[in-house]
């Protein structure tokens, strides 16, 4: 397993429309890529990752909402040089290969979103509150499931990456400009 580099704006590769995983590509190389995607996502404290974010233009998503585990001790952590504690979470890794969204609800919900490719920028985005997703697993088997809440939001955010779209593309031109300016400033200060 390996942590891979996460592409960040304005890397033009993030605008790629990703290609389907073909029937002959459900092999060990695919398992290695997906293991690496999980390791990269966990190391970056993200809840989802699309393959294009590690430079692979294939229609693959990993998600782990990591629900809090009430029975476990809080975790002390000192990444990035500052100490903090956070609640322990249960790992619930999920893989979506060639995902499709079938029936987005008319009802919208709003979440404050962030993106590992747009670091330290957060903004409210409206999206269909529920949807059904159809996808393939690592063995190529098809599944369908109705999703709601954070899972519905996260999968739509990840599906956007497969079309070369970032959450800041959903903001007004002014808000998007402000977000990109703030990111530039944060990078200069770092
Ligand atoms: O870690 C992430 N958090 C998040 C919060 C709200 C809505 C979507 C997300 S996904 C993001 C990780 C990421 O960039 N995935 O592409
Ligand atoms: Ni993202």
Coordinates of N, CA and C and ligand atoms in Angstrom, one line a residue:
X1 N 0.9 -1.2 0.0 CA 0.0 0.0 0.0 C 0.9 1.2 0.0
X2 N 0.4 2.3 -0.6 CA 1.1 3.5 -0.7 C 0.2 4.7 -0.6
X3 N 0.7 5.8 0.0 CA 0.0 7.1 -0.1 C 0.4 7.7 -1.4
X4 N -0.6 8.1 -2.1 CA -0.3 8.8 -3.4 C -0.5 10.3 -3.3
X5 N 0.1 11.1 -4.2 CA -0.1 12.5 -4.1 C -1.5 12.9 -4.6
X6 N -2.1 13.8 -3.9 CA -3.4 14.3 -4.2 C -3.3 15.6 -5.1
X7 N -3.9 15.5 -6.3 CA -3.8 16.7 -7.2 C -4.7 17.8 -6.6
X8 N -4.2 19.1 -6.7 CA -4.9 20.2 -6.2 C -5.2 21.2 -7.3
X9 N -6.2 22.1 -7.1 CA -6.5 23.1 -8.1 C -5.2 24.0 -8.2
X10 N -4.8 24.6 -9.3 CA -5.5 24.5 -10.6 C -5.0 23.4 -11.5
X11 N -4.7 22.2 -11.0 CA -4.1 21.2 -11.8 C -5.2 20.8 -12.9
X12 N -4.8 20.9 -14.2 CA -5.8 20.7 -15.3 C -6.3 19.3 -15.3
X13 N -5.6 18.3 -14.7 CA -6.0 16.9 -14.8 C -7.4 16.8 -14.0
X14 N -7.6 17.7 -13.0 CA -8.9 17.6 -12.3 C -10.1 17.9 -13.1
X15 N -9.9 18.4 -14.4 CA -11.0 18.7 -15.3 C -11.3 17.5 -16.2
X16 N -10.5 16.5 -16.1 CA -10.7 15.3 -17.0 C -12.0 14.6 -16.7
X17 N -12.7 14.2 -17.8 CA -13.8 13.3 -17.7 C -13.2 11.9 -17.6
X18 N -13.5 11.2 -16.5 CA -12.9 9.8 -16.3 C -13.5 8.8 -17.1
X19 N -12.7 7.7 -17.5 CA -13.2 6.6 -18.4 C -13.7 5.5 -17.5
X20 N -14.7 4.7 -18.0 CA -15.2 3.5 -17.3 C -14.1 2.5 -17.1
X21 N -14.2 1.7 -16.0 CA -13.3 0.6 -15.8 C -13.9 -0.6 -16.7
X22 N -13.1 -1.1 -17.6 CA -13.6 -2.1 -18.5 C -13.6 -3.5 -17.8
X23 N -14.4 -4.4 -18.4 CA -14.5 -5.8 -17.8 C -13.2 -6.5 -17.6
X24 N -12.2 -6.2 -18.5 CA -10.9 -6.9 -18.3 C -10.0 -6.2 -17.3
X25 N -10.5 -5.1 -16.7 CA -9.6 -4.4 -15.8 C -9.9 -4.7 -14.3
X26 N -10.9 -5.6 -14.1 CA -11.2 -6.0 -12.7 C -10.1 -7.0 -12.2
X27 N -8.9 -6.6 -11.9 CA -7.8 -7.4 -11.6 C -7.0 -6.9 -10.4
X28 N -5.9 -7.5 -10.1 CA -5.1 -7.1 -8.9 C -4.6 -5.7 -9.0
X29 N -4.3 -5.2 -10.2 CA -3.9 -3.8 -10.4 C -5.0 -2.8 -9.8
X30 N -6.2 -3.2 -10.1 CA -7.4 -2.4 -9.6 C -7.4 -2.4 -8.1
X31 N -7.2 -3.6 -7.5 CA -7.2 -3.7 -6.0 C -6.1 -2.9 -5.4
X32 N -4.9 -2.9 -6.0 CA -3.8 -2.0 -5.5 C -4.2 -0.6 -5.6
X33 N -4.7 -0.1 -6.7 CA -5.1 1.3 -6.8 C -6.1 1.7 -5.7
X34 N -7.1 0.8 -5.5 CA -8.2 1.1 -4.5 C -7.6 1.1 -3.1
X35 N -6.7 0.1 -2.8 CA -6.0 0.1 -1.5 C -5.3 1.5 -1.3
X36 N -4.6 1.9 -2.3 CA -3.8 3.1 -2.2 C -4.8 4.3 -2.1
X37 N -5.9 4.3 -2.7 CA -6.9 5.4 -2.6 C -7.4 5.5 -1.2
X38 N -7.7 4.3 -0.5 CA -8.1 4.4 0.9 C -7.0 4.9 1.8
X39 N -5.8 4.4 1.6 CA -4.7 4.8 2.4 C -4.5 6.4 2.3
X40 N -4.5 6.8 1.0 CA -4.4 8.3 0.8 C -5.5 9.1 1.4
X41 N -6.7 8.6 1.3 CA -7.9 9.3 1.8 C -7.8 9.4 3.4
X42 N -7.5 8.2 4.0 CA -7.4 8.2 5.5 C -6.3 9.1 6.0
X43 N -5.1 9.1 5.3 CA -4.0 9.9 5.7 C -4.3 11.4 5.6
X44 N -5.2 11.8 4.7 CA -5.6 13.2 4.5 C -6.8 13.5 5.3
X45 N -7.4 12.6 6.1 CA -8.6 12.8 6.9 C -9.8 13.2 6.0
X46 N -9.9 12.6 4.8 CA -11.0 12.8 4.0 C -12.1 11.7 4.2
X47 N -13.3 12.0 3.6 CA -14.3 11.0 3.7 C -14.7 10.4 2.4
X48 N -14.0 10.9 1.3 CA -14.2 10.3 0.0 C -13.0 10.7 -0.9
X49 N -12.9 9.9 -2.0 CA -11.8 10.2 -2.9 C -12.1 9.6 -4.3
X50 N -12.0 10.4 -5.3 CA -12.1 9.9 -6.7 C -10.8 9.6 -7.3
X51 N -10.7 8.6 -8.2 CA -9.4 8.2 -8.7 C -8.6 9.3 -9.4
X52 N -9.4 10.2 -10.0 CA -8.7 11.3 -10.7 C -7.9 12.2 -9.7
X53 N -8.3 12.2 -8.4 CA -7.6 13.0 -7.4 C -6.2 12.5 -7.2
X54 N -6.0 11.2 -7.5 CA -4.6 10.7 -7.5 C -4.1 10.5 -8.9
X55 N -4.7 11.2 -9.9 CA -4.2 11.3 -11.2 C -4.6 10.1 -12.1
X56 N -5.5 9.3 -11.7 CA -6.0 8.1 -12.5 C -7.4 8.4 -13.0
X57 N -7.5 8.7 -14.4 CA -8.8 9.1 -14.9 C -9.7 7.9 -15.2
X58 N -10.1 7.2 -14.1 CA -11.0 6.0 -14.2 C -12.2 6.3 -13.3
X59 N -13.3 5.7 -13.6 CA -14.5 5.9 -12.9 C -14.6 5.0 -11.6
X60 N -13.8 5.5 -10.6 CA -13.7 4.8 -9.3 C -13.8 5.8 -8.2
X61 N -14.6 5.4 -7.2 CA -14.7 6.2 -6.0 C -14.5 5.4 -4.7
X62 N -13.9 5.9 -3.7 CA -13.9 5.3 -2.4 C -14.5 6.3 -1.4
X63 N -15.3 5.8 -0.5 CA -16.0 6.6 0.5 C -15.9 5.9 1.9
X64 N -15.6 6.6 2.9 CA -15.8 6.1 4.3 C -16.2 7.3 5.2
X65 N -17.5 7.3 5.5 CA -18.0 8.4 6.3 C -17.5 8.3 7.8
X66 N -16.9 7.2 8.1 CA -16.2 7.0 9.4 C -17.1 7.5 10.6
X67 N -18.3 6.8 10.8 CA -19.2 7.2 11.9 C -18.5 7.1 13.3
X68 N -18.8 8.1 14.2 CA -18.2 8.0 15.5 C -18.5 6.7 16.2
X69 N -17.6 6.2 16.9 CA -17.8 5.0 17.7 C -17.9 5.3 19.2
X70 N -19.1 5.3 19.7 CA -19.3 5.8 21.1 C -18.6 4.9 22.2
X71 N -18.3 3.7 21.8 CA -17.7 2.8 22.8 C -16.1 2.9 22.9
X72 N -15.6 3.6 21.9 CA -14.1 3.7 21.9 C -13.6 5.0 22.5
X73 N -12.4 4.9 23.1 CA -11.7 6.1 23.7 C -11.4 7.1 22.6
X74 N -11.5 8.4 22.9 CA -11.1 9.4 21.9 C -9.6 9.3 21.5
X75 N -9.2 9.7 20.4 CA -7.9 9.5 19.9 C -7.1 10.8 20.0
X76 N -5.9 10.7 20.6 CA -5.0 11.8 20.6 C -4.1 11.8 19.4
X77 N -3.9 12.9 18.8 CA -3.3 12.9 17.4 C -2.4 14.2 17.3
X78 N -1.3 14.1 16.7 CA -0.5 15.3 16.6 C 0.1 15.5 15.2
X79 N -0.7 15.1 14.2 CA -0.3 15.4 12.8 C -0.2 16.9 12.5
X80 N 0.7 17.3 11.6 CA 0.9 18.7 11.3 C 1.5 19.5 12.4
X81 N 2.0 18.8 13.4 CA 2.7 19.4 14.5 C 1.9 20.0 15.6
X82 N 0.5 19.9 15.5 CA -0.3 20.4 16.7 C -1.1 19.3 17.2
X83 N -1.2 19.2 18.5 CA -1.9 18.1 19.2 C -3.4 18.4 19.3
X84 N -4.2 17.4 19.1 CA -5.6 17.5 19.3 C -6.2 16.1 19.5
X85 N -7.4 16.1 20.1 CA -8.1 14.8 20.2 C -9.3 14.8 19.3
X86 N -9.7 13.7 18.9 CA -11.0 13.6 18.1 C -11.6 12.2 18.5
X87 N -13.0 12.2 18.3 CA -13.7 10.9 18.6 C -13.2 9.8 17.8
X88 N -13.1 8.6 18.3 CA -12.7 7.4 17.6 C -13.9 7.1 16.6
X89 N -13.5 6.5 15.4 CA -14.5 6.2 14.4 C -14.4 4.8 14.0
X90 N -15.5 4.3 13.5 CA -15.5 2.9 13.0 C -15.3 3.0 11.5
X91 N -14.4 2.2 11.0 CA -14.1 2.2 9.5 C -15.3 1.5 8.8
X92 N -15.8 2.2 7.8 CA -16.8 1.6 6.9 C -16.5 1.9 5.5
X93 N -15.4 1.2 5.0 CA -14.9 1.5 3.6 C -15.9 1.0 2.6
X94 N -16.2 1.9 1.6 CA -17.0 1.5 0.5 C -16.4 1.9 -0.9
X95 N -16.5 1.0 -1.8 CA -15.9 1.2 -3.2 C -17.1 1.2 -4.2
X96 N -17.0 2.2 -5.1 CA -18.0 2.3 -6.2 C -17.2 2.4 -7.5
X97 N -17.4 1.4 -8.3 CA -16.8 1.3 -9.6 C -17.9 1.6 -10.7
X98 N -17.6 2.4 -11.7 CA -18.6 2.8 -12.7 C -19.9 3.2 -12.1
X99 N -19.9 4.1 -11.1 CA -21.2 4.5 -10.5 C -22.0 5.3 -11.4
X100 N -23.4 5.2 -11.2 CA -24.3 6.0 -12.0 C -25.4 6.4 -11.0
X101 N -25.8 7.7 -11.1 CA -26.9 8.2 -10.2 C -28.2 8.1 -11.0
X102 N -29.2 7.4 -10.4 CA -30.4 7.1 -11.2 C -31.5 8.1 -11.0
X103 N -31.9 8.4 -9.8 CA -33.0 9.3 -9.6 C -32.8 10.3 -8.5
X104 N -32.1 11.4 -8.8 CA -31.9 12.4 -7.9 C -33.2 13.0 -7.4
X105 N -33.4 13.2 -6.1 CA -34.7 13.8 -5.6 C -34.8 15.3 -6.1
X106 N -36.0 15.8 -6.2 CA -36.2 17.2 -6.4 C -35.8 18.0 -5.2
X107 N -36.1 17.4 -4.0 CA -35.8 18.1 -2.8 C -34.3 18.2 -2.6
X108 N -33.8 19.4 -2.2 CA -32.4 19.7 -2.1 C -32.0 19.7 -0.6
X109 N -30.8 19.4 -0.3 CA -30.2 19.6 1.0 C -28.9 20.3 0.9
X110 N -28.5 21.1 1.9 CA -27.3 21.9 1.9 C -26.3 21.4 2.9
X111 N -25.1 21.1 2.4 CA -24.0 20.8 3.4 C -22.9 21.7 3.1
X112 N -22.1 22.0 4.2 CA -20.8 22.7 4.0 C -19.8 21.6 3.5
X113 N -19.4 21.9 2.2 CA -18.5 20.9 1.6 C -17.0 21.4 1.6
X114 N -16.1 20.4 1.6 CA -14.7 20.7 1.4 C -14.2 19.7 0.4
X115 N -13.0 19.8 0.0 CA -12.4 18.9 -1.0 C -10.9 18.8 -0.8
X116 N -10.4 17.6 -0.8 CA -9.0 17.4 -0.7 C -8.2 18.1 -1.8
X117 N -8.8 18.3 -2.9 CA -8.2 19.0 -4.0 C -8.3 20.5 -4.0
X118 N -9.1 21.0 -3.0 CA -9.3 22.4 -2.8 C -9.0 22.7 -1.3
X119 N -7.8 22.5 -0.8 CA -7.6 22.4 0.6 C -8.0 23.6 1.4
X120 N -8.6 23.4 2.6 CA -8.9 24.5 3.5 C -9.9 25.5 3.1
X121 N -10.7 25.1 2.1 CA -11.8 26.0 1.6 C -13.1 25.2 1.8
X122 N -14.1 25.9 2.4 CA -15.3 25.2 2.8 C -16.5 26.1 2.3
X123 N -17.5 25.6 1.7 CA -18.6 26.4 1.3 C -19.9 25.5 1.2
X124 N -21.0 26.1 1.4 CA -22.3 25.5 1.3 C -22.6 25.1 -0.1
X125 N -23.1 23.9 -0.4 CA -23.5 23.5 -1.7 C -24.9 22.8 -1.6
X126 N -25.8 23.2 -2.4 CA -27.1 22.5 -2.5 C -27.0 21.3 -3.5
X127 N -27.6 20.2 -3.1 CA -27.6 19.0 -4.0 C -28.9 18.3 -3.7
X128 N -29.4 17.4 -4.6 CA -30.5 16.5 -4.3 C -30.3 15.8 -3.0
X129 N -31.3 15.8 -2.2 CA -31.2 15.3 -0.8 C -31.0 13.8 -0.8
X130 N -31.6 13.1 -1.8 CA -31.5 11.6 -1.9 C -31.2 11.2 -3.3
X131 N -30.7 10.1 -3.5 CA -30.5 9.5 -4.9 C -30.4 8.0 -4.8
X132 N -30.5 7.4 -5.9 CA -30.2 5.9 -6.0 C -28.9 5.8 -6.8
X133 N -28.0 5.0 -6.4 CA -26.8 4.8 -7.1 C -26.7 3.3 -7.5
X134 N -26.2 3.2 -8.8 CA -25.9 1.8 -9.3 C -24.4 1.8 -9.5
X135 N -23.7 0.7 -9.1 CA -22.3 0.6 -9.3 C -21.9 -0.8 -9.4
X136 N -20.6 -1.0 -9.7 CA -20.0 -2.4 -9.6 C -19.0 -2.4 -8.5
X137 N -18.8 -3.6 -7.9 CA -17.8 -3.9 -6.9 C -16.5 -4.4 -7.5
X138 N -15.6 -4.7 -6.6 CA -14.2 -5.1 -7.1 C -14.3 -6.4 -7.9
X139 N -15.4 -7.2 -7.8 CA -15.5 -8.5 -8.5 C -16.3 -8.2 -9.8
X140 N -16.7 -7.0 -10.0 CA -17.5 -6.7 -11.2 C -19.0 -6.9 -11.0
X141 N -19.4 -7.3 -9.8 CA -20.9 -7.5 -9.6 C -21.6 -6.1 -9.4
X142 N -22.8 -6.1 -10.0 CA -23.6 -4.8 -9.9 C -24.5 -4.8 -8.6
X143 N -24.6 -3.5 -8.1 CA -25.4 -3.2 -6.9 C -26.2 -2.0 -7.2
X144 N -27.3 -1.9 -6.5 CA -28.1 -0.7 -6.5 C -28.6 -0.4 -5.1
X145 N -28.5 0.9 -4.7 CA -28.8 1.3 -3.3 C -29.4 2.7 -3.3
X146 N -30.4 2.9 -2.5 CA -30.9 4.3 -2.2 C -30.1 4.9 -1.1
X147 N -29.6 6.2 -1.4 CA -28.8 6.9 -0.4 C -29.4 8.2 0.1
X148 N -29.1 8.6 1.3 CA -29.6 9.8 1.8 C -28.6 10.5 2.7
X149 N -28.8 11.7 3.2 CA -28.0 12.3 4.1 C -26.6 12.6 3.6
X150 N -25.6 12.5 4.5 CA -24.2 12.8 4.1 C -23.7 11.8 3.0
X151 N -24.2 10.6 3.0 CA -23.8 9.6 1.9 C -24.2 10.1 0.6
X152 N -25.5 10.6 0.5 CA -26.0 11.1 -0.8 C -25.2 12.3 -1.3
X153 N -24.9 13.2 -0.4 CA -24.1 14.4 -0.7 C -22.7 14.0 -1.2
X154 N -22.0 13.1 -0.4 CA -20.7 12.7 -0.7 C -20.6 12.0 -2.0
X155 N -21.5 11.1 -2.3 CA -21.4 10.4 -3.6 C -21.6 11.4 -4.8
X156 N -22.4 12.4 -4.6 CA -22.6 13.3 -5.7 C -21.4 14.2 -5.8
X157 N -20.7 14.6 -4.7 CA -19.5 15.3 -4.8 C -18.4 14.5 -5.6
X158 N -18.4 13.2 -5.2 CA -17.4 12.3 -5.9 C -17.7 12.1 -7.4
X159 N -19.0 11.9 -7.7 CA -19.5 11.7 -9.1 C -19.1 12.9 -9.9
X160 N -19.2 14.1 -9.3 CA -18.7 15.4 -10.0 C -17.3 15.2 -10.4
X161 N -16.4 14.7 -9.5 CA -15.0 14.6 -9.9 C -14.8 13.7 -11.2
X162 N -15.7 12.7 -11.3 CA -15.6 11.9 -12.5 C -15.9 12.6 -13.8
X163 N -16.7 13.7 -13.7 CA -17.0 14.6 -14.8 C -16.1 15.8 -14.9
X164 N -15.1 15.9 -14.0 CA -14.1 17.0 -14.1 C -14.7 18.2 -13.4
X165 N -15.6 18.0 -12.5 CA -16.3 19.2 -11.8 C -15.9 19.2 -10.3
X166 N -15.6 20.4 -9.8 CA -15.3 20.5 -8.3 C -16.4 21.2 -7.6
X167 N -16.5 21.1 -6.3 CA -17.6 21.7 -5.6 C -17.6 23.2 -5.7
X168 N -16.4 23.8 -5.9 CA -16.4 25.3 -6.1 C -17.1 25.7 -7.5
X169 N -17.2 24.8 -8.4 CA -17.9 25.1 -9.7 C -19.4 25.3 -9.5
X170 N -19.9 24.8 -8.3 CA -21.3 25.0 -8.0 C -21.6 26.4 -7.4
X171 N -20.5 27.1 -7.0 CA -20.7 28.4 -6.4 C -20.9 29.5 -7.4
X172 N -21.4 30.7 -7.0 CA -21.5 31.8 -7.9 C -20.1 32.2 -8.3
X173 N -20.0 32.9 -9.5 CA -18.7 33.3 -10.0 C -17.9 34.1 -8.9
X174 N -18.6 35.0 -8.2 CA -17.9 35.8 -7.2 C -17.4 34.9 -6.0
X175 N -18.3 34.0 -5.5 CA -17.8 33.1 -4.4 C -16.7 32.2 -4.8
X176 N -16.8 31.7 -6.1 CA -15.7 30.8 -6.5 C -14.4 31.6 -6.6
X177 N -14.4 32.8 -7.1 CA -13.2 33.7 -7.2 C -12.7 33.9 -5.8
X178 N -13.6 34.2 -4.9 CA -13.1 34.5 -3.5 C -12.5 33.3 -2.9
X179 N -13.0 32.1 -3.1 CA -12.5 30.9 -2.6 C -11.1 30.6 -3.2
X180 N -10.9 30.8 -4.5 CA -9.6 30.6 -5.1 C -8.5 31.6 -4.7
X181 N -9.0 32.8 -4.4 CA -8.1 33.9 -3.9 C -7.6 33.5 -2.5
X182 N -8.6 33.1 -1.7 CA -8.3 32.7 -0.3 C -7.2 31.5 -0.3
X183 N -7.4 30.6 -1.2 CA -6.5 29.4 -1.3 C -5.1 29.9 -1.7
X184 N -5.0 30.8 -2.6 CA -3.7 31.4 -3.0 C -3.0 32.0 -1.8
X185 N -3.8 32.8 -1.0 CA -3.3 33.5 0.1 C -2.8 32.5 1.2
X186 N -3.6 31.5 1.4 CA -3.2 30.5 2.4 C -1.9 29.8 2.0
X187 N -1.8 29.5 0.7 CA -0.5 28.9 0.2 C 0.7 29.8 0.4
X188 N 0.5 31.1 0.1 CA 1.6 32.0 0.3 C 2.0 32.1 1.7
X189 N 1.1 32.0 2.6 CA 1.4 32.1 4.1 C 2.0 30.8 4.6
X190 N 1.8 29.7 3.9 CA 2.3 28.4 4.4 C 3.8 28.3 4.2
Ligands
LIG1 O1 -13.3 14.9 2.9 C1 -14.2 15.4 2.2 N1 -15.2 16.0 2.9 C2 -16.4 16.3 2.3 C3 -17.3 17.1 3.1 C4 -18.5 17.5 2.5 C5 -18.9 17.1 1.3 C6 -18.0 16.3 0.5 C7 -16.8 15.9 1.0 S1 -15.7 14.9 0.1 C8 -14.2 15.4 0.8 C9 -13.1 14.6 0.2 C10 -12.9 14.8 -1.3 O2 -12.4 15.8 -1.7 N2 -13.5 14.0 -2.1 O3 -13.5 14.2 -3.4
LIG2 NI1 -13.4 16.3 -3.6

